[in-house]
Amino acid sequence: MAVKKVSGFTKELADLVEDRIAMIQDYLNEGKAACRSKLARFVWSTAKKVRNVVNPERDVQHKKAWEEAKGMLKELVDFELFNPCQLNELCVKYVLEPKVVKVLVNYHHFVLTRQIKTRHTSPKLLGQTDEILCIDKPPMFTCSYGGFSRLPHRAKVSTPTQLLNCEKATIQIHEYLALTYDYETASGTREFWKQEDEESWRVWACGCGECDSCACMQSGCCNRLDKETSGIVVAAKTRRGFPVIRKQFSTAHSLEAGGTEKFYFALARGQVKIPTTTQERSPDWIHGPDGPPSNRRGRIQIAIRFDQSKWKAFPYNDGGMTPGQDGNERSRKATATGGGDWDEDGEQGEPANVRLFALTFYDPIAWFSNDANEKYTLLRAQIISGRTHQIRFHCSEIGHPLVADDLYGAPQSERDWAKRVFLHSYQTKFLEPFSDKWYEAVSPLPEDLGQLLAGLQLDRVKERCPLFLSRRKHSQLHRIFKPYDPDQELLQVHAAPWNAREILQEKMKTLSGRNTPSWGNSTAQRQPNEPDKFSQNLQRWKWEDQCWGADLSWRATSMDEDESWGTWESKGAEPEPKRPRLEIPAAEPANAGQVPCTPPYPDAKAQPKHTSRKVEHGDSSETSVEKPEIV
């Protein structure tokens, strides 16, 4: 717990609250129970002592500290009736000793850290621009929105703190965004809720994913993650930008040149190795190597059929049965619109009995074992499509289910030491609407997954493995992860737009036509051999040397695995691409040191290139706060 010194009285106040906690905790440990009058006097005297230490009459800072104290202790004391000079039992609420301890412990934590403890972890803000907002989603936040008619479940509370303290096992990420932020689609979502409550709506016919209603039903969220999966969620802040960003995360766009790149970390059971030959059970079930020998990775191209009755993915055609069937395990549920149905936690799956193209690349980067000599492999996966349970299903199909994923073959006993499926959306790259700037969002490995890895024996690390970012320092993992730098942004822009050359050439023509003299000398002209400003900018961008997606072996971006968006993917033909689309290349690219994340343009000269820069990233707090701080 990071202690922050707020002012000179912080330590004295913290010591006071700690002493009061110890007093009542000892009372509880002895099995005693206080009568109403005795407990009321204890609570009142605690509030009185806090006020004396804070001394709100001293200055503005101390007055603010007293207002904070009242906010933290309001579950125990009605401060409208509170009088520090005389006890009034009516000012103390009817609570029991455990409740008093809980409130005081939370207040003590706030005094030391300036953070409010909540039941659910607060999502961290990775960064934002005028058009986009990137959030680091913790586990147990659901993403049930988009592509269906039933309205998403929500807690119907008024503040982010109330939401984070609600008793529900899962809460909606878009509800948190709407309660926390005031950008256009978030405020529009709050307005939608008012209409929903006033008119008692239960269904909403629109599922197009492009209109104002869709943007303002889900706080502009443009991708989805499974409830146990942590990592990057991207939201469009404006109604105008929502359809542009949303389409970038579609499977069709990811198959195009220059499409989004989406990366995950996953811990698989067993020793995963990249295959040397291709195994093809059917045209819909292919597993083999990809890329040149010097930079090879695994490729899983197995079409999915999602069974909503079992909430599980199956191979559409593994060569052993009729395509679309799985023995007696056939889907029995589908919505009237053809979209996915809901599970018990409000998540939505894929349409039933439909062939869903799914492509995953993976790269083993570290191998572990436990005390029983069971083997595990840390994978860095890139998914091109975004199907429900895609990485989980694909890893299971090749014989390596993810840790704690008992739905896809991991033993139930792993839940004793791995509390959730080991899957984390680490990195996403996408184009900002209207600015033609590429952004890279990075979500450092969360603390719980880092601790899980640190508890295993590290056997081997891939040669030339770069250091990835983690939320906390784990000395056992220093060859794989390093704690991120708080001074660096977790959302970085790659400044060169896709049409940088045209922009610079146009500006150069404009200036050359003006024949403008140099600053400071009305007669001086630029010398013939002197490089002009825009050529220097072009060189600075290294437009000729690097492209977006270079060094792919460490640039696999994983998209949210629960990103199917229901009816969008079930309307027959794929949407027309904005740019030429090619098959994923199986042959070695021109530069053996680089494997493209997405297919190249037919004309190499027309391919947009973007400066690839190493990302160093910033920090965030362990516990949630009322308004998240930018990390």
XYZ file of C-alpha atoms in Angstrom:
631
model
C 0.000 0.000 0.000
C 1.629 3.228 -1.178
C 1.431 5.893 1.545
C 1.091 9.476 0.360
C 1.682 12.368 2.712
C -1.293 14.671 2.317
C -0.439 17.196 5.009
C 1.233 17.527 8.390
C -1.636 15.922 10.308
C -1.846 12.802 8.121
C 0.205 10.538 10.384
C -1.536 11.725 13.540
C -4.936 11.130 11.950
C -3.931 7.697 10.639
C -2.609 6.686 14.079
C -5.848 7.809 15.710
C -8.054 5.814 13.355
C -5.771 2.790 13.680
C -6.073 2.915 17.476
C -9.857 3.116 17.293
C -9.932 0.121 14.939
C -7.750 -1.875 17.331
C -10.023 -1.045 20.274
C -13.213 -2.326 18.700
C -11.446 -5.236 16.960
C -10.124 -6.473 20.317
C -13.644 -6.220 21.669
C -14.906 -8.403 18.821
C -12.070 -10.900 19.190
C -13.121 -11.478 22.799
C -16.604 -12.398 21.603
C -18.246 -9.402 23.231
C -21.140 -7.308 21.908
C -21.759 -3.695 22.910
C -25.165 -2.300 23.750
C -26.627 0.436 21.535
C -25.720 3.329 23.862
C -22.160 2.124 24.376
C -21.493 1.612 20.654
C -23.128 4.963 19.845
C -20.802 6.719 22.290
C -17.779 4.974 20.746
C -18.737 6.038 17.220
C -19.558 9.606 18.290
C -16.296 9.966 20.228
C -14.368 8.630 17.223
C -15.910 11.278 14.959
C -15.212 13.913 17.607
C -11.529 12.920 17.913
C -11.157 12.933 14.110
C -12.582 16.452 13.983
C -10.229 17.636 16.718
C -7.186 16.307 14.837
C -8.304 17.689 11.491
C -9.298 21.072 12.975
C -11.405 22.336 10.011
C -11.329 25.944 11.267
C -7.576 26.145 10.667
C -7.480 26.652 6.888
C -9.022 25.553 3.593
C -6.955 22.362 3.394
C -8.054 21.214 6.837
C -11.655 22.089 6.046
C -11.447 19.924 2.941
C -10.005 17.070 5.032
C -12.977 17.280 7.392
C -15.421 17.149 4.468
C -13.605 14.035 3.252
C -13.848 12.504 6.726
C -17.594 13.139 6.808
C -17.936 11.484 3.432
C -16.019 8.410 4.566
C -17.868 8.117 7.913
C -21.377 8.898 6.668
C -22.380 5.221 6.927
C -21.900 5.528 10.714
C -22.795 9.122 11.524
C -25.559 11.490 10.396
C -23.543 14.702 10.380
C -26.683 16.841 10.128
C -27.328 15.824 13.767
C -23.685 15.578 14.861
C -22.478 17.916 17.617
C -18.841 17.512 18.717
C -19.593 19.141 22.083
C -22.476 16.937 23.166
C -23.451 13.341 22.478
C -26.696 12.806 20.601
C -27.315 9.093 20.061
C -29.650 9.898 17.176
C -26.682 11.098 15.125
C -25.201 7.581 15.207
C -26.820 5.181 12.757
C -28.000 1.764 13.849
C -25.001 -0.367 12.952
C -23.171 -3.313 14.477
C -19.515 -3.649 15.416
C -18.351 -5.367 12.172
C -19.789 -2.493 10.144
C -17.959 0.027 12.314
C -14.683 -1.832 11.784
C -15.212 -1.988 8.005
C -15.916 1.736 7.697
C -12.954 2.719 9.866
C -10.599 0.408 7.970
C -11.675 2.001 4.689
C -11.181 5.472 6.140
C -7.729 4.529 7.427
C -6.796 3.304 3.966
C -8.041 6.570 2.449
C -6.039 8.693 4.890
C -2.825 6.915 3.936
C -3.341 6.484 0.195
C -5.993 9.022 -0.841
C -7.826 6.135 -2.500
C -11.250 4.738 -1.720
C -11.444 1.006 -1.171
C -14.202 -0.632 -3.126
C -15.520 -4.162 -3.637
C -14.627 -4.136 -7.314
C -11.336 -2.852 -8.708
C -11.655 0.459 -10.503
C -10.722 0.398 -14.215
C -7.573 2.383 -14.974
C -7.516 5.082 -17.630
C -4.766 4.273 -20.145
C -5.190 7.515 -22.090
C -7.559 9.544 -24.221
C -7.771 11.992 -27.125
C -10.623 14.112 -28.439
C -12.063 11.038 -30.185
C -10.992 7.966 -28.215
C -10.705 6.744 -24.636
C -8.793 3.597 -23.648
C -9.623 1.803 -20.393
C -7.804 -1.046 -18.648
C -10.688 -3.390 -17.822
C -10.250 -5.492 -14.665
C -11.658 -9.024 -14.487
C -15.329 -9.511 -13.574
C -16.433 -6.518 -15.645
C -18.801 -7.637 -18.397
C -19.218 -6.198 -21.898
C -22.800 -7.074 -22.815
C -23.673 -4.537 -25.466
C -24.016 -4.278 -29.228
C -25.651 -6.450 -31.858
C -28.819 -7.592 -30.084
C -32.228 -6.279 -29.120
C -32.349 -6.968 -25.372
C -31.137 -4.026 -23.337
C -27.922 -4.613 -21.355
C -28.253 -5.409 -17.669
C -27.101 -2.671 -15.315
C -26.970 -2.002 -11.575
C -28.996 1.245 -11.817
C -26.904 3.239 -9.340
C -26.002 6.932 -9.310
C -22.228 7.109 -8.789
C -19.122 5.137 -9.778
C -18.382 4.366 -6.114
C -21.833 2.879 -5.614
C -21.308 0.748 -8.706
C -17.889 -0.448 -7.554
C -19.323 -1.322 -4.140
C -22.435 -3.121 -5.372
C -23.034 -6.713 -4.285
C -23.262 -8.092 -7.830
C -20.490 -10.500 -8.793
C -20.059 -8.747 -12.140
C -20.707 -5.195 -13.303
C -20.907 -3.575 -16.721
C -17.895 -1.680 -18.052
C -20.067 0.664 -20.121
C -22.125 1.532 -17.029
C -18.946 2.488 -15.190
C -17.828 4.712 -18.080
C -21.202 6.450 -18.271
C -21.155 7.213 -14.537
C -17.523 8.336 -14.500
C -17.019 10.431 -17.647
C -18.834 13.242 -19.442
C -17.800 12.739 -23.061
C -20.586 12.800 -25.651
C -21.484 9.104 -25.893
C -21.201 8.623 -22.114
C -23.602 11.484 -21.374
C -25.822 10.191 -24.178
C -25.934 6.804 -22.462
C -27.126 8.420 -19.241
C -29.882 10.162 -21.184
C -30.836 6.841 -22.770
C -31.148 5.293 -19.305
C -33.557 8.030 -18.245
C -35.821 7.209 -21.183
C -35.430 3.499 -20.522
C -36.537 3.921 -16.892
C -39.363 6.358 -17.654
C -40.877 4.234 -20.418
C -39.999 0.813 -18.916
C -38.171 -0.389 -22.018
C -37.001 -3.987 -22.062
C -35.976 -4.366 -25.679
C -34.435 -2.108 -28.278
C -34.859 -2.947 -31.925
C -31.644 -1.371 -33.197
C -28.474 -3.437 -33.355
C -26.760 -1.804 -36.316
C -23.769 -0.658 -34.285
C -23.499 2.605 -36.217
C -26.322 4.923 -35.221
C -26.557 7.395 -32.350
C -28.728 4.991 -30.373
C -26.130 2.235 -30.467
C -23.293 4.596 -29.539
C -25.337 6.013 -26.668
C -26.505 2.664 -25.318
C -22.959 1.521 -24.511
C -20.923 4.656 -23.710
C -19.243 4.388 -27.108
C -17.537 1.060 -26.316
C -16.175 -0.418 -29.537
C -14.854 -3.836 -28.489
C -15.604 -6.512 -25.909
C -13.721 -8.791 -23.538
C -14.837 -11.867 -21.609
C -15.750 -11.139 -18.004
C -12.612 -12.879 -16.635
C -10.331 -11.348 -19.264
C -8.539 -8.143 -18.347
C -7.086 -5.544 -20.668
C -7.859 -2.882 -23.232
C -11.335 -1.594 -24.016
C -11.563 1.233 -26.555
C -14.463 3.700 -26.472
C -15.448 6.334 -29.021
C -16.093 9.634 -27.266
C -18.213 11.107 -30.075
C -21.200 9.814 -31.997
C -19.504 10.730 -35.241
C -16.418 8.663 -34.469
C -18.205 5.590 -33.102
C -18.959 3.808 -36.411
C -15.450 4.507 -37.696
C -13.710 2.952 -34.690
C -16.242 0.138 -34.357
C -15.675 -1.024 -37.937
C -11.922 -1.123 -37.337
C -12.458 -3.900 -34.802
C -14.503 -6.052 -37.173
C -12.986 -9.213 -38.575
C -13.306 -7.885 -42.122
C -11.192 -4.838 -41.333
C -8.547 -6.863 -39.519
C -8.086 -8.937 -42.674
C -7.269 -5.817 -44.677
C -3.882 -4.209 -45.103
C -3.416 -1.641 -42.362
C -6.125 -3.196 -40.176
C -6.123 -3.149 -36.396
C -3.572 -5.242 -34.509
C -4.609 -6.965 -31.288
C -2.408 -8.897 -28.834
C -2.878 -11.034 -25.714
C -0.867 -12.819 -23.053
C -2.130 -16.321 -22.271
C -0.734 -19.073 -20.051
C -1.332 -22.478 -21.631
C -0.970 -25.916 -20.089
C 1.927 -28.063 -21.306
C 5.042 -27.247 -23.311
C 3.831 -25.405 -26.384
C 6.108 -25.562 -29.413
C 5.674 -24.070 -32.857
C 4.886 -26.922 -35.271
C 7.269 -27.674 -38.130
C 4.577 -29.046 -40.448
C 0.967 -28.161 -41.158
C -1.822 -30.360 -39.817
C -5.035 -30.076 -41.849
C -8.008 -32.142 -40.729
C -10.365 -30.262 -43.057
C -10.466 -26.926 -44.926
C -11.931 -25.513 -41.693
C -9.317 -27.002 -39.342
C -5.680 -26.026 -40.027
C -2.758 -25.740 -37.590
C 0.810 -25.127 -38.654
C 3.807 -22.785 -38.769
C 3.758 -19.246 -40.155
C 6.589 -17.016 -41.286
C 10.276 -17.615 -42.059
C 12.347 -20.017 -39.910
C 14.194 -17.119 -38.311
C 10.992 -15.528 -37.060
C 8.402 -18.297 -37.005
C 5.171 -18.436 -35.052
C 2.210 -20.776 -34.852
C -0.933 -20.296 -36.917
C -4.353 -21.680 -35.905
C -7.096 -21.343 -38.492
C -10.042 -23.300 -37.121
C -13.573 -22.193 -37.941
C -15.900 -21.930 -34.949
C -19.468 -22.988 -34.274
C -20.743 -21.467 -31.039
C -23.196 -23.498 -28.968
C -25.239 -21.062 -26.900
C -26.963 -23.771 -24.869
C -23.565 -24.814 -23.487
C -21.967 -21.375 -23.842
C -19.019 -22.955 -25.574
C -17.254 -22.929 -28.942
C -16.856 -26.079 -31.049
C -15.012 -26.735 -34.311
C -17.291 -26.139 -37.262
C -15.702 -28.995 -39.210
C -12.817 -30.974 -37.734
C -13.010 -33.615 -40.445
C -14.850 -36.159 -38.319
C -18.495 -35.097 -38.483
C -20.954 -33.228 -40.616
C -19.980 -29.545 -40.715
C -21.941 -27.522 -38.201
C -22.760 -30.537 -35.999
C -21.114 -31.982 -32.945
C -22.860 -35.246 -32.148
C -25.768 -34.491 -29.831
C -24.243 -31.142 -28.881
C -26.286 -28.929 -31.116
C -27.340 -25.379 -30.407
C -30.908 -25.012 -29.245
C -31.119 -21.298 -28.706
C -30.889 -18.272 -30.987
C -32.439 -14.845 -30.908
C -35.066 -13.810 -33.371
C -32.662 -11.369 -34.985
C -30.046 -14.068 -35.544
C -27.700 -12.603 -32.973
C -26.151 -14.361 -30.002
C -28.061 -15.219 -26.869
C -27.201 -14.223 -23.297
C -25.486 -16.247 -20.617
C -26.269 -16.024 -16.926
C -23.919 -13.057 -16.438
C -25.363 -10.983 -19.238
C -22.660 -11.683 -21.822
C -23.573 -12.344 -25.417
C -22.168 -15.027 -27.683
C -22.051 -15.833 -31.376
C -25.033 -16.700 -33.605
C -25.928 -20.375 -33.490
C -24.930 -23.016 -36.082
C -23.043 -20.564 -38.275
C -19.554 -21.057 -39.666
C -17.355 -18.371 -38.129
C -13.924 -17.758 -39.591
C -11.291 -17.565 -36.820
C -7.532 -17.014 -37.118
C -5.012 -16.878 -34.267
C -1.223 -16.511 -34.346
C 0.832 -17.425 -31.281
C 4.420 -17.189 -30.123
C 5.694 -19.079 -27.030
C 7.954 -16.759 -25.050
C 8.544 -18.511 -21.690
C 8.193 -21.954 -20.165
C 7.307 -22.705 -16.522
C 6.742 -25.669 -14.203
C 5.238 -26.158 -10.763
C 6.229 -28.307 -7.768
C 4.487 -31.320 -9.329
C 6.593 -30.826 -12.492
C 3.509 -29.835 -14.525
C 4.520 -27.685 -17.489
C 3.078 -24.347 -18.613
C 3.858 -21.991 -21.499
C 3.376 -18.218 -21.663
C 2.065 -17.294 -25.113
C 1.850 -13.976 -26.895
C -1.101 -14.321 -29.228
C -2.457 -12.186 -32.036
C -6.026 -12.680 -33.185
C -7.188 -11.514 -36.576
C -10.851 -12.336 -36.020
C -12.615 -11.585 -32.757
C -14.808 -14.551 -31.857
C -16.276 -15.458 -28.504
C -13.729 -17.605 -26.596
C -11.454 -17.637 -29.664
C -8.055 -17.925 -27.961
C -9.423 -20.293 -25.326
C -11.005 -22.535 -27.947
C -8.034 -22.497 -30.339
C -5.523 -23.347 -27.605
C -7.743 -26.193 -26.457
C -8.019 -27.539 -30.016
C -4.228 -27.871 -30.309
C -4.065 -29.672 -26.958
C -3.029 -26.793 -24.680
C -6.026 -25.320 -22.801
C -5.426 -22.137 -20.837
C -4.745 -22.281 -17.114
C -7.958 -22.398 -15.017
C -10.117 -22.719 -18.127
C -12.098 -25.760 -17.011
C -14.686 -25.121 -19.747
C -12.093 -26.053 -22.373
C -10.253 -28.873 -20.672
C -8.190 -27.487 -17.786
C -8.691 -29.341 -14.471
C -11.127 -27.786 -12.034
C -8.448 -27.965 -9.319
C -6.503 -25.174 -11.004
C -9.136 -22.764 -9.752
C -7.645 -23.250 -6.288
C -4.495 -21.323 -7.231
C -5.543 -19.522 -10.415
C -8.698 -17.589 -9.628
C -9.504 -16.785 -13.263
C -8.628 -17.822 -16.795
C -5.112 -16.563 -17.549
C -5.870 -14.252 -20.471
C -4.988 -10.565 -20.779
C -5.391 -8.106 -23.657
C -1.944 -6.505 -23.608
C -1.704 -4.318 -26.711
C -4.037 -2.831 -29.332
C -3.203 -0.613 -32.310
C -5.821 1.294 -34.250
C -6.418 4.413 -36.317
C -7.979 7.473 -34.712
C -10.967 8.769 -36.681
C -10.506 11.922 -38.760
C -6.843 12.479 -37.805
C -5.227 9.519 -39.633
C -2.986 8.925 -36.611
C -2.166 5.431 -35.431
C -2.413 4.862 -31.683
C -0.954 2.082 -29.595
C -2.585 1.256 -26.262
C -0.743 -0.990 -23.812
C -2.180 -2.579 -20.673
C 0.678 -3.818 -18.437
C 0.338 -7.325 -17.039
C -1.969 -7.042 -13.994
C -0.678 -7.811 -10.529
C -2.706 -10.994 -9.989
C -1.388 -12.628 -13.173
C 2.148 -11.490 -12.382
C 1.942 -13.070 -8.929
C 0.611 -16.276 -10.462
C 3.596 -16.491 -12.831
C 6.019 -15.580 -10.041
C 4.716 -18.545 -8.042
C 5.854 -20.952 -10.769
C 9.383 -22.078 -11.597
C 10.736 -20.269 -14.666
C 12.490 -22.912 -16.769
C 13.369 -21.097 -19.968
C 12.820 -17.837 -21.853
C 12.820 -17.411 -25.618
C 16.060 -16.040 -27.026
C 16.097 -12.281 -27.645
C 12.830 -11.895 -25.798
C 12.214 -8.188 -25.138
C 10.944 -6.949 -21.806
C 7.205 -6.429 -21.578
C 5.444 -4.201 -19.060
C 3.820 -5.218 -15.792
C 1.872 -3.319 -13.153
C 4.165 -4.433 -10.349
C 7.740 -5.563 -9.997
C 8.226 -9.334 -9.941
C 11.885 -10.171 -9.408
C 11.376 -13.781 -10.532
C 10.145 -12.521 -13.926
C 12.835 -9.918 -14.600
C 13.797 -11.643 -17.864
C 10.263 -11.197 -19.239
C 8.626 -8.239 -17.526
C 9.648 -4.912 -16.080
C 7.483 -2.475 -14.089
C 6.226 0.305 -16.302
C 7.504 3.866 -15.978
C 4.929 6.295 -14.512
C 6.399 9.106 -16.607
C 5.519 7.391 -19.886
C 2.075 7.238 -21.493
C 0.198 3.977 -21.925
C -1.505 5.375 -25.023
C 1.033 6.548 -27.576
C 0.568 8.099 -30.979
C 2.586 7.153 -34.038
C 2.762 10.634 -35.454
C 3.152 9.963 -39.165
C -0.299 9.756 -40.804
C -0.869 7.304 -43.611
C -0.736 10.096 -46.257
C 2.272 11.904 -44.776
C 4.168 11.912 -48.069
C 1.295 13.588 -49.920
C 0.840 16.102 -47.111
C 4.519 17.053 -47.134
C 4.742 17.239 -50.908
C 1.707 19.516 -51.042
C 3.169 21.830 -48.420
C 6.515 21.850 -50.170
C 4.821 22.891 -53.437
C 2.947 25.647 -51.651
C 6.083 27.073 -50.037
C 8.197 26.775 -53.161
C 5.555 28.799 -55.034
C 5.691 31.559 -52.424
C 9.481 31.922 -52.629
C 9.452 32.995 -48.989
C 12.744 34.434 -47.580
C 14.381 32.931 -44.499
C 13.427 34.318 -41.131
C 15.700 37.117 -39.956
C 17.094 37.997 -43.403
C 14.806 39.514 -45.987
C 17.161 38.722 -48.861
C 18.435 35.304 -47.803
C 17.135 32.261 -49.685
C 17.499 28.591 -48.901
C 20.638 27.216 -50.523
C 20.132 24.562 -53.233
C 21.806 21.839 -51.134
C 20.138 22.839 -47.890
C 17.395 20.327 -46.876
C 13.999 21.870 -46.420
C 11.985 21.519 -43.244
C 9.521 18.984 -44.644
C 12.184 16.670 -45.978
C 13.668 16.687 -42.500
C 10.247 15.803 -41.092
C 9.942 12.989 -43.582
C 13.301 11.620 -42.494
C 12.358 12.062 -38.857
C 9.285 9.928 -39.434
C 11.562 7.362 -41.143
C 8.861 6.928 -43.718
C 11.084 4.887 -46.037
C 12.596 2.675 -43.354
C 9.804 1.331 -41.165
C 6.177 0.480 -41.461
C 3.385 -0.032 -38.996
C 3.493 -3.613 -37.868
C 7.232 -4.103 -38.369
C 8.963 -6.585 -36.090
C 5.784 -8.625 -35.852
C 7.165 -11.302 -33.627
C 6.684 -8.882 -30.754
C 3.849 -6.875 -32.252
C 0.992 -9.326 -32.239
C -1.990 -7.352 -31.007
C -4.824 -9.312 -29.444
C -8.361 -8.168 -29.763
C -10.965 -8.879 -27.198
C -11.947 -12.482 -27.447
C -15.613 -11.721 -26.807
C -15.951 -9.289 -29.693
C -18.356 -11.019 -32.040
C -21.054 -8.340 -31.987
C -23.866 -10.775 -32.756
C -25.852 -9.876 -35.839
C -22.970 -8.088 -37.498
C -21.169 -11.349 -38.145
C -24.247 -13.344 -39.075
C -25.654 -11.349 -41.981
C -24.211 -13.561 -44.694
C -21.557 -11.871 -46.809
C -18.754 -9.951 -45.134
C -18.899 -6.142 -45.395
C -17.041 -4.596 -48.293
C -13.547 -3.467 -47.269
C -12.399 0.084 -47.700
C -9.016 -1.140 -48.933
C -7.820 -4.088 -51.008
C -7.980 -7.308 -49.045
C -5.645 -10.249 -49.514
C -5.241 -13.649 -47.935
C -2.910 -13.797 -44.950
C 0.538 -14.385 -46.521
C 2.066 -17.782 -45.882
C 5.264 -17.129 -47.809
C 8.317 -15.391 -46.425
C 8.077 -11.605 -46.772
C 10.658 -9.535 -48.569
C 12.370 -8.608 -45.332
C 13.088 -11.810 -43.427
C 13.495 -9.863 -40.187
C 9.946 -8.580 -40.270
C 6.716 -10.554 -40.447
C 3.729 -8.362 -41.296
C 0.801 -8.460 -38.935
C -1.516 -7.768 -41.856
C -1.189 -8.484 -45.569
C 0.797 -6.001 -47.657
C -0.677 -3.883 -50.385
C -0.307 -5.231 -53.912
C 1.742 -2.159 -54.697
C 4.456 -1.812 -52.080
C 4.845 1.874 -52.851
C 1.249 2.494 -51.884
C 1.557 0.806 -48.510
C 1.261 3.275 -45.642
C 4.138 3.017 -43.213
C 4.296 4.191 -39.647
C 7.113 4.796 -37.281
C 7.431 1.983 -34.801
C 8.674 3.167 -31.432
C 9.360 1.276 -28.250
C 6.741 2.002 -25.617
C 7.548 2.655 -21.996
C 4.549 3.070 -19.772
C 3.191 4.596 -16.610
C 1.682 3.490 -13.264
C -1.633 3.319 -11.513
C -2.998 2.627 -8.067
C -3.954 -0.732 -6.599
C -7.382 0.320 -5.410
C -10.197 2.180 -7.036
C -10.935 5.880 -6.731
C -14.022 7.999 -7.255
C -12.579 9.559 -10.392
C -9.764 7.555 -12.009
C -6.439 9.206 -12.387
C -4.653 9.176 -15.707
C -1.767 6.740 -15.397
